[in-house]
Amino acid sequence: MNTIAENIANFLKEYQPFSFLSNDELIHITTSIGIINLEKNKTLFQADEKLHDSFYVVASGVVNLTFLADGEEILLNKCYAGDVFGLRPFFAKNNYMMTAKSREDSIVYAIPISIFKPFVSQNSNVLDFLLENFASNTRNSLDKETGSVVSDGIYSNKTGEIQYFQSLSYNKTPLKISQDEISKDVAQLMSDNLIDSAIIIENNYPIGIVTDTDFRSKIANGRFPLNSSISKIMSSPVVTVPESISVAEAQLLLLKHNVSHLCVTKDGSDKSIVSGIISEHDIVVAQSNNPGVLIKQIKKALNPKELKQVREKLTELVQSSIAKNIPIPHIFNITGEINIAIIKRAIEIAILDLGSPPARFCWISIGSQARKEQLLLTDQDSILVFEDVAEDKYRDVKDYFIKLAKRASTILEKIGFQYCPNNHMASNMIWCKSLSDWIKQYNNWMKTPGEQSNEISSIFFDVEMVLGENKIEEAINEVIFNNAKNSVLFFDYLGNDTLRKQPALTFFKKFNVEEEGLHKGKFNIKNKAIMPLVDGARLFALNMQLKGVNNTYLRFKELAIIDPKHSEIFLNCAEAFLVLTGFRTLEGLKNDNSGEYINLDELSKIDKEKLKNALMPMKELEELIKDKFQLTQFS
């Protein structure tokens, strides 16, 4: 017996998934394993490099997995002895999405995919281990005994859940033939239709599949004559899947069954009518729509048209995620990151047109963009803050940034982000000014609310930097939270503003619908249901000095921890916000609009009750606001 192979086998069997294999199976694998000595800082593979024919296990040392973001190398994971990485060739066809580099002198085992793949499809424990880690993108760094799979870019922390449930486009008009057809005729039909597969059916149900590979491996080599019936060379039984199959689910099934195609049927069984066929090529195409790829496309975009195409793909992603019942917080995460990336790129394109900025600055999203709650395309909300400059340079500097903001806003409008009807945009000279001027603005708003010509708007207290200097954003946040300390007048104003909105339900617990105008009879879910929760979460977040959390759902979750006495109210509001957002998003996707007005006549009785129940926590929130801020009357 090969002593080296035996030593490697003894090492691997201490770690999953290799511990699920027999000693003979391990020896079979280890005789084909390559041993790679990596000196410190040596690269094993890098982002955009073509996939290797092996995956890797750390034998000793440490290997870092990194990726580039905005020119910086970001550490995603550290791989220690027993950790598996570089699995991308199992699941994808495109290049590596990150770099593997040794942190110190290391030894790595290279395990050929072709040698290991049969054990994946034959051993359910091995498969389950890979699938679980593949889907969840987790590694237990504390559990060195069991080993772990380290993600190499199939998913990222912020995109895993979405791509795992991402819907898949496939051929919905596959070639369907009977098992009595002659192979030569089927090959001609496939060639005429420019397709690489055909489904064999009997009584409208799939009984097999034939692909280009079958013709090459069974007829081209002389095993069967050209005039054989197709039943002789077809693969049977066919692997069937439901119409709602996701990208990741399809990938995993192709791996599990070691096949290149999946047959789609109405209910996912082989006793159901065929409704499509999925190929490996379909998977590769679908991957171009995953969030990680979208971010990469955004960074490379050179004009509004390219950015608009990405935003349209994001809408499709939101739609499929809602249909799959993906938790709303996960969808917030994805859409928020991609929207911010689009806005950032729009500003960068504008800078490329205008030339370098004459001073340091910070472009800040406000309102729903800052809260990362824009699942649907809505309007732009932003401010621009530039550093303090000498008085004689102020006018020229401000002129540049107004031009920059106008150009960026025009680009965003072309992408689909409408201009703010209240002109709360950086392109408005009122909202484009120096840091000192902004500090004065916030001081005036918060110390003497309602007395300034620029009436205070609560959306200016949701801030998220898109591009620019972190220190400028930090200065804005500092003035906000410093002023919020013991500011009775400010919270009196903001609290009354929150309570002033029309109630969602009438005295008789009926929906408070629009009484006139274009939307007569419809329920304004934004203004009467969602915004009171948004305003309430913001109010308490400012009061309790909750920094760095803008999203309404997350604010309520954090508030429940900070204020245990009222945790039930906050948690109920958090769940209500998700339900209401779901209703609005569905309405918007259905009608290709902002989803602001719900047509109650189109809701089922169950959905109406669900909607009404989501409005119930608002009353408790109102009472808590009145009690907390001593608001006995409001105007």
Short mmCIF file of N, CA, C and O in Angstrom, two decimals, residues 65 67 74-78 97-98 133-139 149-164 290-292 295 326 329-335 337:
data_model
loop_
_atom_site.label_atom_id
_atom_site.label_comp_id
_atom_site.label_asym_id
_atom_site.label_seq_id
_atom_site.Cartn_x
_atom_site.Cartn_y
_atom_site.Cartn_z
N LEU A 65 -9.02 33.38 2.09
CA LEU A 65 -9.87 33.62 0.94
C LEU A 65 -10.25 35.08 0.94
O LEU A 65 -10.81 35.58 1.92
N PHE A 67 -11.48 38.79 -1.51
CA PHE A 67 -12.04 39.34 -2.74
C PHE A 67 -11.79 40.84 -2.75
O PHE A 67 -11.55 41.46 -1.71
N ILE A 74 -10.51 42.35 0.62
CA ILE A 74 -11.34 42.06 1.79
C ILE A 74 -11.20 40.58 2.16
O ILE A 74 -11.37 39.70 1.31
N LEU A 75 -10.88 40.30 3.42
CA LEU A 75 -10.76 38.92 3.89
C LEU A 75 -12.14 38.34 4.16
O LEU A 75 -12.91 38.87 4.95
N LEU A 76 -12.46 37.24 3.47
CA LEU A 76 -13.76 36.59 3.67
C LEU A 76 -13.65 35.45 4.66
O LEU A 76 -14.50 35.29 5.52
N ASN A 77 -12.58 34.66 4.56
CA ASN A 77 -12.45 33.51 5.44
C ASN A 77 -11.00 33.07 5.57
O ASN A 77 -10.18 33.30 4.67
N LYS A 78 -10.71 32.43 6.69
CA LYS A 78 -9.41 31.80 6.90
C LYS A 78 -9.63 30.29 6.94
O LYS A 78 -10.49 29.81 7.67
N MET A 97 -14.44 33.44 -8.03
CA MET A 97 -14.90 34.77 -7.64
C MET A 97 -14.07 35.36 -6.51
O MET A 97 -14.35 36.45 -6.03
N MET A 98 -13.06 34.61 -6.07
CA MET A 98 -12.18 35.15 -5.04
C MET A 98 -10.80 34.53 -5.16
O MET A 98 -10.57 33.66 -6.00
N ASN A 133 -23.69 23.03 3.64
CA ASN A 133 -22.71 24.12 3.69
C ASN A 133 -22.83 25.03 2.48
O ASN A 133 -22.66 26.24 2.58
N PHE A 134 -23.14 24.44 1.35
CA PHE A 134 -23.32 25.22 0.12
C PHE A 134 -24.49 26.17 0.27
O PHE A 134 -24.42 27.35 -0.08
N ALA A 135 -25.60 25.69 0.83
CA ALA A 135 -26.81 26.51 0.94
C ALA A 135 -26.70 27.55 2.03
O ALA A 135 -27.16 28.68 1.89
N SER A 136 -26.07 27.19 3.14
CA SER A 136 -26.06 28.11 4.28
C SER A 136 -24.85 29.02 4.31
O SER A 136 -24.84 30.04 4.98
N ASN A 137 -23.81 28.64 3.54
CA ASN A 137 -22.58 29.44 3.50
C ASN A 137 -22.02 29.67 4.90
O ASN A 137 -21.64 30.77 5.27
N THR A 138 -22.02 28.61 5.72
CA THR A 138 -21.49 28.76 7.08
C THR A 138 -20.28 27.87 7.26
O THR A 138 -20.10 26.86 6.59
N ARG A 139 -19.44 28.26 8.17
CA ARG A 139 -18.33 27.39 8.58
C ARG A 139 -18.19 27.54 10.09
O ARG A 139 -18.28 28.64 10.62
N VAL A 149 -16.71 23.26 5.12
CA VAL A 149 -16.59 23.75 3.75
C VAL A 149 -16.61 25.26 3.80
O VAL A 149 -17.50 25.85 4.38
N VAL A 150 -15.62 25.89 3.21
CA VAL A 150 -15.55 27.34 3.20
C VAL A 150 -16.03 27.83 1.86
O VAL A 150 -15.55 27.40 0.82
N SER A 151 -16.98 28.76 1.87
CA SER A 151 -17.52 29.29 0.63
C SER A 151 -16.42 29.94 -0.19
O SER A 151 -15.58 30.65 0.31
N ASP A 152 -16.43 29.69 -1.49
CA ASP A 152 -15.43 30.33 -2.35
C ASP A 152 -16.13 31.19 -3.39
O ASP A 152 -15.72 31.29 -4.53
N GLY A 153 -17.21 31.82 -2.98
CA GLY A 153 -17.80 32.81 -3.86
C GLY A 153 -19.06 32.38 -4.56
O GLY A 153 -19.60 33.09 -5.38
N ILE A 154 -19.57 31.17 -4.26
CA ILE A 154 -20.85 30.78 -4.82
C ILE A 154 -21.92 31.70 -4.26
O ILE A 154 -22.80 32.17 -4.95
N TYR A 155 -21.79 31.97 -2.99
CA TYR A 155 -22.67 32.92 -2.33
C TYR A 155 -21.82 33.88 -1.52
O TYR A 155 -20.70 33.56 -1.15
N SER A 156 -22.35 35.02 -1.19
CA SER A 156 -21.71 35.88 -0.19
C SER A 156 -22.70 35.99 0.96
O SER A 156 -23.86 35.61 0.83
N ASN A 157 -22.26 36.53 2.09
CA ASN A 157 -23.14 36.61 3.26
C ASN A 157 -24.44 37.32 2.96
O ASN A 157 -25.47 37.02 3.52
N LYS A 158 -24.40 38.30 2.05
CA LYS A 158 -25.58 39.11 1.80
C LYS A 158 -26.41 38.62 0.62
O LYS A 158 -27.47 39.12 0.36
N THR A 159 -25.88 37.62 -0.12
CA THR A 159 -26.63 37.19 -1.28
C THR A 159 -27.03 35.73 -1.23
O THR A 159 -27.80 35.26 -2.04
N GLY A 160 -26.55 34.98 -0.22
CA GLY A 160 -26.79 33.55 -0.17
C GLY A 160 -28.24 33.17 -0.17
O GLY A 160 -28.69 32.35 -0.96
N GLU A 161 -29.00 33.78 0.74
CA GLU A 161 -30.40 33.39 0.87
C GLU A 161 -31.17 33.67 -0.41
O GLU A 161 -32.01 32.89 -0.83
N ILE A 162 -30.86 34.79 -1.05
CA ILE A 162 -31.61 35.17 -2.24
C ILE A 162 -31.31 34.23 -3.40
O ILE A 162 -32.21 33.73 -4.05
N GLN A 163 -30.01 33.98 -3.68
CA GLN A 163 -29.72 33.13 -4.81
C GLN A 163 -30.20 31.71 -4.58
O GLN A 163 -30.56 31.01 -5.51
N TYR A 164 -30.21 31.29 -3.31
CA TYR A 164 -30.66 29.93 -3.05
C TYR A 164 -32.11 29.76 -3.47
O TYR A 164 -32.54 28.67 -3.83
N ASN A 290 -27.36 36.74 -10.49
CA ASN A 290 -27.28 36.67 -9.04
C ASN A 290 -26.70 37.97 -8.50
O ASN A 290 -26.02 38.71 -9.20
N PRO A 291 -26.98 38.28 -7.24
CA PRO A 291 -26.59 39.59 -6.69
C PRO A 291 -25.11 39.92 -6.81
O PRO A 291 -24.75 41.06 -7.09
N GLY A 292 -24.26 38.91 -6.59
CA GLY A 292 -22.83 39.17 -6.69
C GLY A 292 -22.43 39.62 -8.09
O GLY A 292 -21.62 40.53 -8.27
N ILE A 295 -23.66 43.23 -8.79
CA ILE A 295 -22.77 44.24 -8.22
C ILE A 295 -21.56 44.45 -9.14
O ILE A 295 -21.13 45.59 -9.38
N ILE A 326 -39.36 34.35 0.58
CA ILE A 326 -38.09 34.66 1.24
C ILE A 326 -38.37 35.73 2.29
O ILE A 326 -39.10 36.68 2.04
N PRO A 329 -36.60 40.75 5.47
CA PRO A 329 -35.30 41.34 5.85
C PRO A 329 -34.16 40.94 4.92
O PRO A 329 -33.26 41.74 4.65
N HIS A 330 -34.18 39.69 4.43
CA HIS A 330 -33.14 39.26 3.50
C HIS A 330 -33.24 40.04 2.20
O HIS A 330 -32.22 40.43 1.61
N ILE A 331 -34.47 40.27 1.74
CA ILE A 331 -34.66 40.99 0.48
C ILE A 331 -34.25 42.46 0.66
O ILE A 331 -33.65 43.06 -0.24
N PHE A 332 -34.58 43.04 1.82
CA PHE A 332 -34.11 44.40 2.13
C PHE A 332 -32.59 44.47 1.98
O PHE A 332 -32.05 45.41 1.39
N ASN A 333 -31.92 43.48 2.53
CA ASN A 333 -30.46 43.45 2.53
C ASN A 333 -29.91 43.52 1.11
O ASN A 333 -29.04 44.33 0.78
N ILE A 334 -30.44 42.64 0.25
CA ILE A 334 -29.97 42.56 -1.12
C ILE A 334 -30.27 43.82 -1.89
O ILE A 334 -29.40 44.43 -2.51
N THR A 335 -31.54 44.24 -1.89
CA THR A 335 -31.94 45.40 -2.69
C THR A 335 -31.24 46.66 -2.19
O THR A 335 -30.85 47.52 -2.99
N GLU A 337 -28.24 46.94 -0.78
CA GLU A 337 -26.86 46.97 -1.23
C GLU A 337 -26.77 47.29 -2.73
O GLU A 337 -25.90 48.06 -3.16
#
